[in-house]
mmCIF file of C-alpha atoms in Angstrom:
data_model
loop_
_atom_site.group_PDB
_atom_site.id
_atom_site.type_symbol
_atom_site.label_atom_id
_atom_site.label_comp_id
_atom_site.label_asym_id
_atom_site.label_seq_id
_atom_site.Cartn_x
_atom_site.Cartn_y
_atom_site.Cartn_z
ATOM 1 C CA MET A 1 -8.230 -23.755 -30.708
ATOM 2 C CA THR A 2 -10.876 -21.841 -29.719
ATOM 3 C CA ASP A 3 -11.611 -18.399 -31.247
ATOM 4 C CA PHE A 4 -10.349 -16.515 -28.238
ATOM 5 C CA ASP A 5 -7.135 -18.547 -28.083
ATOM 6 C CA LYS A 6 -6.666 -17.673 -31.851
ATOM 7 C CA MET A 7 -7.184 -14.153 -31.039
ATOM 8 C CA THR A 8 -4.717 -13.673 -28.176
ATOM 9 C CA THR A 9 -2.260 -16.078 -29.996
ATOM 10 C CA SER A 10 -2.760 -13.662 -33.239
ATOM 11 C CA ILE A 11 -1.593 -10.330 -30.888
ATOM 12 C CA GLU A 12 1.071 -12.623 -29.880
ATOM 13 C CA LYS A 13 2.218 -13.195 -33.395
ATOM 14 C CA LEU A 14 1.878 -10.172 -34.685
ATOM 15 C CA GLN A 15 2.938 -7.960 -31.522
ATOM 16 C CA ALA A 16 5.285 -10.082 -29.821
ATOM 17 C CA ASN A 17 5.242 -9.598 -25.972
ATOM 18 C CA SER A 18 2.349 -7.277 -25.447
ATOM 19 C CA GLN A 19 0.700 -7.064 -21.942
ATOM 20 C CA TYR A 20 -2.738 -6.931 -21.414
ATOM 21 C CA THR A 21 -5.451 -7.836 -19.559
ATOM 22 C CA ILE A 22 -9.001 -9.205 -20.876
ATOM 23 C CA ASP A 23 -12.311 -10.427 -19.191
ATOM 24 C CA TYR A 24 -14.080 -12.864 -21.534
ATOM 25 C CA ASN A 25 -16.695 -15.219 -20.779
ATOM 26 C CA GLY A 26 -17.311 -17.347 -23.782
ATOM 27 C CA GLY A 27 -19.487 -14.988 -26.129
ATOM 28 C CA THR A 28 -18.336 -13.853 -29.463
ATOM 29 C CA VAL A 29 -15.056 -13.328 -30.465
ATOM 30 C CA ASN A 30 -15.329 -9.920 -32.426
ATOM 31 C CA GLU A 31 -14.037 -6.465 -32.717
ATOM 32 C CA ALA A 32 -15.986 -5.413 -29.819
ATOM 33 C CA LEU A 33 -14.022 -7.896 -27.363
ATOM 34 C CA PHE A 34 -10.715 -6.910 -29.331
ATOM 35 C CA ASN A 35 -11.169 -3.321 -28.272
ATOM 36 C CA SER A 36 -12.083 -4.521 -24.536
ATOM 37 C CA ILE A 37 -8.888 -5.044 -23.722
ATOM 38 C CA ASN A 38 -7.181 -3.286 -21.179
ATOM 39 C CA TRP A 39 -3.489 -2.454 -22.695
ATOM 40 C CA ILE A 40 -0.762 -2.785 -20.406
ATOM 41 C CA SER A 41 1.856 -2.143 -23.235
ATOM 42 C CA THR A 42 1.462 -0.282 -26.377
ATOM 43 C CA ASN A 43 -0.634 -1.243 -28.832
ATOM 44 C CA ASN A 44 -0.482 -0.435 -32.581
ATOM 45 C CA LEU A 45 -2.837 -3.538 -33.633
ATOM 46 C CA THR A 46 -5.840 -3.254 -35.425
ATOM 47 C CA TRP A 47 -8.745 -5.705 -35.272
ATOM 48 C CA ALA A 48 -8.762 -5.871 -38.833
ATOM 49 C CA ALA A 49 -5.258 -7.453 -38.798
ATOM 50 C CA VAL A 50 -5.781 -9.665 -35.690
ATOM 51 C CA LYS A 51 -9.369 -10.974 -37.507
ATOM 52 C CA ALA A 52 -6.896 -11.822 -40.701
ATOM 53 C CA GLU A 53 -4.285 -13.486 -38.597
ATOM 54 C CA MET A 54 -6.806 -15.493 -37.205
ATOM 55 C CA ASP A 55 -8.290 -16.763 -39.999
ATOM 56 C CA LYS A 56 -4.978 -18.236 -40.758
ATOM 57 C CA LEU A 57 -4.835 -20.481 -38.124
ATOM 58 C CA MET B 1 -44.553 -11.232 58.351
ATOM 59 C CA ALA B 2 -47.317 -12.990 55.673
ATOM 60 C CA LEU B 3 -47.390 -16.607 55.661
ATOM 61 C CA THR B 4 -49.315 -18.969 52.894
ATOM 62 C CA ARG B 5 -50.320 -21.975 54.248
ATOM 63 C CA LEU B 6 -50.318 -24.437 51.049
ATOM 64 C CA GLY B 7 -52.427 -27.140 50.809
ATOM 65 C CA LEU B 8 -52.169 -30.833 49.881
ATOM 66 C CA ASN B 9 -51.125 -30.581 46.164
ATOM 67 C CA GLN B 10 -51.197 -26.676 45.706
ATOM 68 C CA SER B 11 -48.139 -25.291 43.955
ATOM 69 C CA ILE B 12 -46.388 -21.531 45.147
ATOM 70 C CA ASN B 13 -46.218 -19.322 42.065
ATOM 71 C CA LEU B 14 -42.862 -18.482 41.473
ATOM 72 C CA ALA B 15 -43.882 -15.797 39.330
ATOM 73 C CA SER B 16 -45.032 -13.361 42.347
ATOM 74 C CA ASN B 17 -44.171 -15.239 45.512
ATOM 75 C CA THR B 18 -40.669 -15.101 45.521
ATOM 76 C CA THR B 19 -38.030 -12.430 46.165
ATOM 77 C CA GLY B 20 -33.737 -12.579 46.251
ATOM 78 C CA THR B 21 -31.882 -14.871 44.220
ATOM 79 C CA LEU B 22 -30.996 -18.455 44.410
ATOM 80 C CA ALA B 23 -27.256 -19.251 45.294
ATOM 81 C CA VAL B 24 -25.233 -21.245 42.679
ATOM 82 C CA GLY B 25 -24.783 -23.769 45.715
ATOM 83 C CA ASN B 26 -28.602 -23.832 45.500
ATOM 84 C CA GLY B 27 -28.819 -24.650 41.686
ATOM 85 C CA GLY B 28 -29.143 -21.245 41.170
ATOM 86 C CA THR B 29 -27.401 -18.923 39.238
ATOM 87 C CA GLY B 30 -26.794 -16.385 42.052
ATOM 88 C CA LEU B 31 -28.209 -13.620 39.290
ATOM 89 C CA THR B 32 -30.869 -10.881 39.135
ATOM 90 C CA SER B 33 -30.492 -9.977 35.756
ATOM 91 C CA GLY B 34 -27.850 -10.410 32.519
ATOM 92 C CA THR B 35 -27.223 -8.448 29.070
ATOM 93 C CA THR B 36 -28.606 -9.534 25.821
ATOM 94 C CA ASP B 37 -26.079 -11.572 24.192
ATOM 95 C CA GLN B 38 -23.530 -12.599 26.930
ATOM 96 C CA PHE B 39 -22.821 -16.247 28.495
ATOM 97 C CA LEU B 40 -22.620 -17.756 31.702
ATOM 98 C CA LYS B 41 -19.179 -18.014 33.322
ATOM 99 C CA PHE B 42 -18.114 -19.257 36.488
ATOM 100 C CA THR B 43 -15.898 -16.587 37.846
ATOM 101 C CA GLY B 44 -15.434 -18.784 41.298
ATOM 102 C CA SER B 45 -15.926 -22.309 42.738
ATOM 103 C CA THR B 46 -19.971 -21.357 43.693
ATOM 104 C CA THR B 47 -20.204 -17.776 41.039
ATOM 105 C CA LEU B 48 -21.529 -17.238 38.120
ATOM 106 C CA ALA B 49 -21.365 -13.605 36.278
ATOM 107 C CA PRO B 50 -22.591 -12.712 32.991
ATOM 108 C CA ALA B 51 -19.413 -12.272 30.400
ATOM 109 C CA GLU B 52 -18.485 -12.294 26.416
ATOM 110 C CA ALA B 53 -17.892 -15.140 24.947
ATOM 111 C CA GLY B 54 -13.900 -16.660 24.793
ATOM 112 C CA GLY B 55 -11.390 -15.932 22.099
ATOM 113 C CA GLY B 56 -11.165 -17.230 18.832
ATOM 114 C CA LYS B 57 -14.715 -17.080 17.831
ATOM 115 C CA VAL B 58 -15.505 -16.250 14.323
ATOM 116 C CA LEU B 59 -16.999 -13.133 14.414
ATOM 117 C CA GLN B 60 -18.065 -12.568 10.912
ATOM 118 C CA VAL B 61 -17.475 -14.366 7.404
ATOM 119 C CA VAL B 62 -17.594 -12.041 3.878
ATOM 120 C CA THR B 63 -16.808 -13.721 0.598
ATOM 121 C CA GLN B 64 -16.505 -12.360 -2.747
ATOM 122 C CA PRO B 65 -17.083 -15.323 -5.716
ATOM 123 C CA LYS B 66 -15.732 -14.150 -9.138
ATOM 124 C CA ASN B 67 -18.179 -14.595 -12.073
ATOM 125 C CA SER B 68 -15.612 -13.960 -14.941
ATOM 126 C CA ASP B 69 -13.226 -15.510 -16.838
ATOM 127 C CA SER B 70 -10.192 -13.202 -16.515
ATOM 128 C CA PHE B 71 -6.816 -13.794 -18.619
ATOM 129 C CA THR B 72 -3.198 -11.498 -18.462
ATOM 130 C CA THR B 73 0.058 -11.316 -20.299
ATOM 131 C CA GLY B 74 1.274 -8.831 -18.385
ATOM 132 C CA GLY B 75 2.846 -8.352 -14.900
ATOM 133 C CA PHE B 76 0.775 -7.965 -11.729
ATOM 134 C CA SER B 77 -2.799 -6.769 -11.880
ATOM 135 C CA THR B 78 -5.773 -6.428 -9.394
ATOM 136 C CA LEU B 79 -8.063 -9.439 -9.795
ATOM 137 C CA PHE B 80 -10.906 -9.155 -7.397
ATOM 138 C CA THR B 81 -11.101 -7.558 -4.030
ATOM 139 C CA CYS B 82 -12.828 -8.414 -0.359
ATOM 140 C CA ALA B 83 -13.826 -5.874 2.180
ATOM 141 C CA ILE B 84 -13.828 -6.082 5.875
ATOM 142 C CA THR B 85 -14.746 -4.014 8.737
ATOM 143 C CA PRO B 86 -12.826 -5.806 12.023
ATOM 144 C CA SER B 87 -14.989 -4.963 14.767
ATOM 145 C CA ALA B 88 -12.169 -5.097 17.105
ATOM 146 C CA THR B 89 -8.607 -3.577 16.727
ATOM 147 C CA SER B 90 -7.408 -7.230 18.149
ATOM 148 C CA SER B 91 -9.009 -9.058 15.754
ATOM 149 C CA LYS B 92 -7.207 -11.142 13.378
ATOM 150 C CA ILE B 93 -8.377 -12.000 9.661
ATOM 151 C CA LEU B 94 -8.570 -14.975 8.088
ATOM 152 C CA VAL B 95 -7.912 -14.957 4.171
ATOM 153 C CA LEU B 96 -8.773 -17.683 2.046
ATOM 154 C CA ALA B 97 -8.603 -17.551 -1.947
ATOM 155 C CA SER B 98 -9.782 -20.163 -3.743
ATOM 156 C CA ILE B 99 -8.670 -20.224 -7.579
ATOM 157 C CA GLN B 100 -9.235 -21.846 -10.813
ATOM 158 C CA TYR B 101 -6.637 -21.138 -13.053
ATOM 159 C CA ASN B 102 -5.986 -21.864 -17.333
ATOM 160 C CA ASN B 103 -1.991 -21.509 -18.626
ATOM 161 C CA TYR B 104 -2.036 -21.606 -22.121
ATOM 162 C CA GLY B 105 0.916 -21.180 -24.571
ATOM 163 C CA ASN B 106 -0.580 -18.609 -26.635
ATOM 164 C CA GLY B 107 1.534 -19.973 -29.461
ATOM 165 C CA SER B 108 5.136 -18.805 -27.876
ATOM 166 C CA THR B 109 6.006 -20.865 -25.328
ATOM 167 C CA ASN B 110 5.689 -24.465 -23.766
ATOM 168 C CA TYR B 111 6.096 -23.755 -20.690
ATOM 169 C CA PRO B 112 3.428 -20.919 -19.686
ATOM 170 C CA HIS B 113 3.179 -20.077 -16.254
ATOM 171 C CA GLY B 114 1.698 -17.358 -13.933
ATOM 172 C CA THR B 115 1.639 -16.295 -10.177
ATOM 173 C CA VAL B 116 -1.235 -15.504 -7.795
ATOM 174 C CA GLN B 117 -1.135 -13.317 -4.677
ATOM 175 C CA LEU B 118 -2.862 -12.311 -1.947
ATOM 176 C CA LEU B 119 -2.614 -8.671 -0.704
ATOM 177 C CA ASN B 120 -3.310 -6.764 2.661
ATOM 178 C CA HIS B 121 -5.251 -3.251 2.519
ATOM 179 C CA GLY B 122 -1.698 -2.002 2.801
ATOM 180 C CA ASP B 123 -0.768 -3.932 -0.376
ATOM 181 C CA THR B 124 1.405 -6.193 1.220
ATOM 182 C CA THR B 125 2.078 -9.567 0.038
ATOM 183 C CA LEU B 126 0.836 -12.072 2.578
ATOM 184 C CA CYS B 127 1.600 -14.673 0.158
ATOM 185 C CA LYS B 128 1.840 -16.320 -3.703
ATOM 186 C CA ALA B 129 1.220 -19.341 -5.772
ATOM 187 C CA TYR B 130 2.852 -20.268 -8.924
ATOM 188 C CA ALA B 131 0.949 -21.794 -11.638
ATOM 189 C CA LEU B 132 3.470 -23.640 -13.759
ATOM 190 C CA PHE B 133 2.249 -25.696 -16.780
ATOM 191 C CA GLY B 134 5.850 -27.264 -17.626
ATOM 192 C CA GLY B 135 7.840 -30.708 -17.373
ATOM 193 C CA ASN B 136 7.036 -33.225 -19.382
ATOM 194 C CA LEU B 137 3.477 -31.726 -19.942
ATOM 195 C CA GLY B 138 4.146 -28.888 -21.682
ATOM 196 C CA GLY B 139 5.101 -29.707 -25.375
ATOM 197 C CA ASP B 140 3.538 -27.584 -27.441
ATOM 198 C CA SER B 141 2.785 -23.844 -27.357
ATOM 199 C CA THR B 142 -0.708 -24.441 -28.425
ATOM 200 C CA ASP B 143 -1.432 -27.085 -25.210
ATOM 201 C CA GLN B 144 -3.619 -25.544 -22.704
ATOM 202 C CA PHE B 145 -3.717 -26.554 -18.870
ATOM 203 C CA ASP B 146 -6.502 -26.101 -16.375
ATOM 204 C CA SER B 147 -6.077 -26.842 -12.331
ATOM 205 C CA SER B 148 -6.776 -25.055 -8.966
ATOM 206 C CA ILE B 149 -4.831 -23.573 -5.868
ATOM 207 C CA SER B 150 -5.584 -22.293 -2.886
ATOM 208 C CA LEU B 151 -4.144 -19.200 -0.745
ATOM 209 C CA THR B 152 -4.186 -18.864 2.903
ATOM 210 C CA ALA B 153 -2.909 -16.246 5.233
ATOM 211 C CA LEU B 154 -3.795 -14.496 8.894
ATOM 212 C CA ASP B 155 -3.269 -10.874 8.776
ATOM 213 C CA SER B 156 -3.697 -8.621 11.723
ATOM 214 C CA PRO B 157 -5.017 -5.722 10.803
ATOM 215 C CA ASN B 158 -5.203 -3.461 13.913
ATOM 216 C CA SER B 159 -7.937 -1.544 12.999
ATOM 217 C CA THR B 160 -11.388 -1.185 12.846
ATOM 218 C CA SER B 161 -11.842 0.368 9.584
ATOM 219 C CA ALA B 162 -12.917 -1.244 6.468
ATOM 220 C CA ARG B 163 -9.667 -3.395 5.468
ATOM 221 C CA THR B 164 -10.248 -4.179 1.225
ATOM 222 C CA TYR B 165 -7.951 -7.745 0.572
ATOM 223 C CA LYS B 166 -6.960 -8.071 -3.038
ATOM 224 C CA VAL B 167 -5.986 -10.840 -5.294
ATOM 225 C CA SER B 168 -3.677 -10.207 -8.027
ATOM 226 C CA TYR B 169 -2.001 -12.158 -10.994
ATOM 227 C CA LYS B 170 0.644 -12.093 -13.514
ATOM 228 C CA ALA B 171 1.743 -14.112 -16.222
ATOM 229 C CA GLY B 172 5.494 -15.402 -16.600
ATOM 230 C CA ALA B 173 4.990 -16.133 -20.070
ATOM 231 C CA GLY B 174 2.121 -17.446 -22.024
ATOM 232 C CA ARG B 175 -1.585 -16.535 -21.301
ATOM 233 C CA PHE B 176 -2.765 -16.696 -17.541
ATOM 234 C CA GLY B 177 -6.291 -16.918 -16.923
ATOM 235 C CA ILE B 178 -8.083 -17.021 -13.505
ATOM 236 C CA MET B 179 -11.630 -18.664 -14.063
ATOM 237 C CA GLY B 180 -14.917 -17.808 -12.289
ATOM 238 C CA ALA B 181 -17.555 -18.525 -15.355
ATOM 239 C CA GLY B 182 -19.422 -21.093 -17.663
ATOM 240 C CA GLU B 183 -17.950 -24.487 -16.605
ATOM 241 C CA ARG B 184 -16.346 -22.754 -13.619
ATOM 242 C CA GLU B 185 -19.133 -20.303 -12.314
ATOM 243 C CA ASN B 186 -18.097 -18.711 -9.077
ATOM 244 C CA GLY B 187 -15.246 -21.174 -9.232
ATOM 245 C CA SER B 188 -13.038 -18.496 -7.710
ATOM 246 C CA SER B 189 -13.219 -17.330 -4.654
ATOM 247 C CA LEU B 190 -12.073 -14.551 -1.786
ATOM 248 C CA THR B 191 -13.306 -15.199 1.611
ATOM 249 C CA LEU B 192 -12.391 -13.254 4.739
ATOM 250 C CA ILE B 193 -13.216 -14.741 8.317
ATOM 251 C CA GLU B 194 -12.466 -12.511 11.363
ATOM 252 C CA ILE B 195 -11.245 -14.389 14.523
ATOM 253 C CA GLY B 196 -11.845 -12.792 17.766
ATOM 254 C CA ALA B 197 -8.855 -12.150 19.890
#
């Protein structure tokens, strides 16, 4: 599982059924990438919370 | 009338010493001129005339490769577009999309799936493709599956204004990606071919 997979998996785990689009071309998975997410549904997550969940995977 | 006597082995200067046109029956075209880019067409058994090429010809091709990876977990959203300006209202547009995709369970489903569709300028759906990672393959919500699909449609825009065609995608379950970067560089594309009537 890549860091990108961990990020989207963590988002799903913390905020199930979230709807969004994102472009990702293999760079570093960080806060900047998280902030580039185009949210379709309402987002209440922070990068810190997602990163903490990613670190458990 | 001026007469020229030709000696043995002498030539006639065709550039200056001839007038009129040579008939088709005598190996000529019967023409004195034509128009740039036209073709010769038999208009009778012994007559030729300048004419446009016949129907069905390719008039122009436009293509738009996708050089990034895009992912969605939501409903339909536009992925990438390609525009063409038909040269005649009678032209048809052959729309070809080649798509590489990625299905990922996103930790929530063993059967991720997505849909890709082609839309014309008026956002009418021309065709769809369904990408499912399931059956005996999907056994874990962190499994991934890559494959490719192609979409083909023939549209009649009846316009000579710029027409924009779109590829849009949605996730049915899990995360659905359309790929065009890295090992799949320019691996997805949208191509428009104008076909003359």
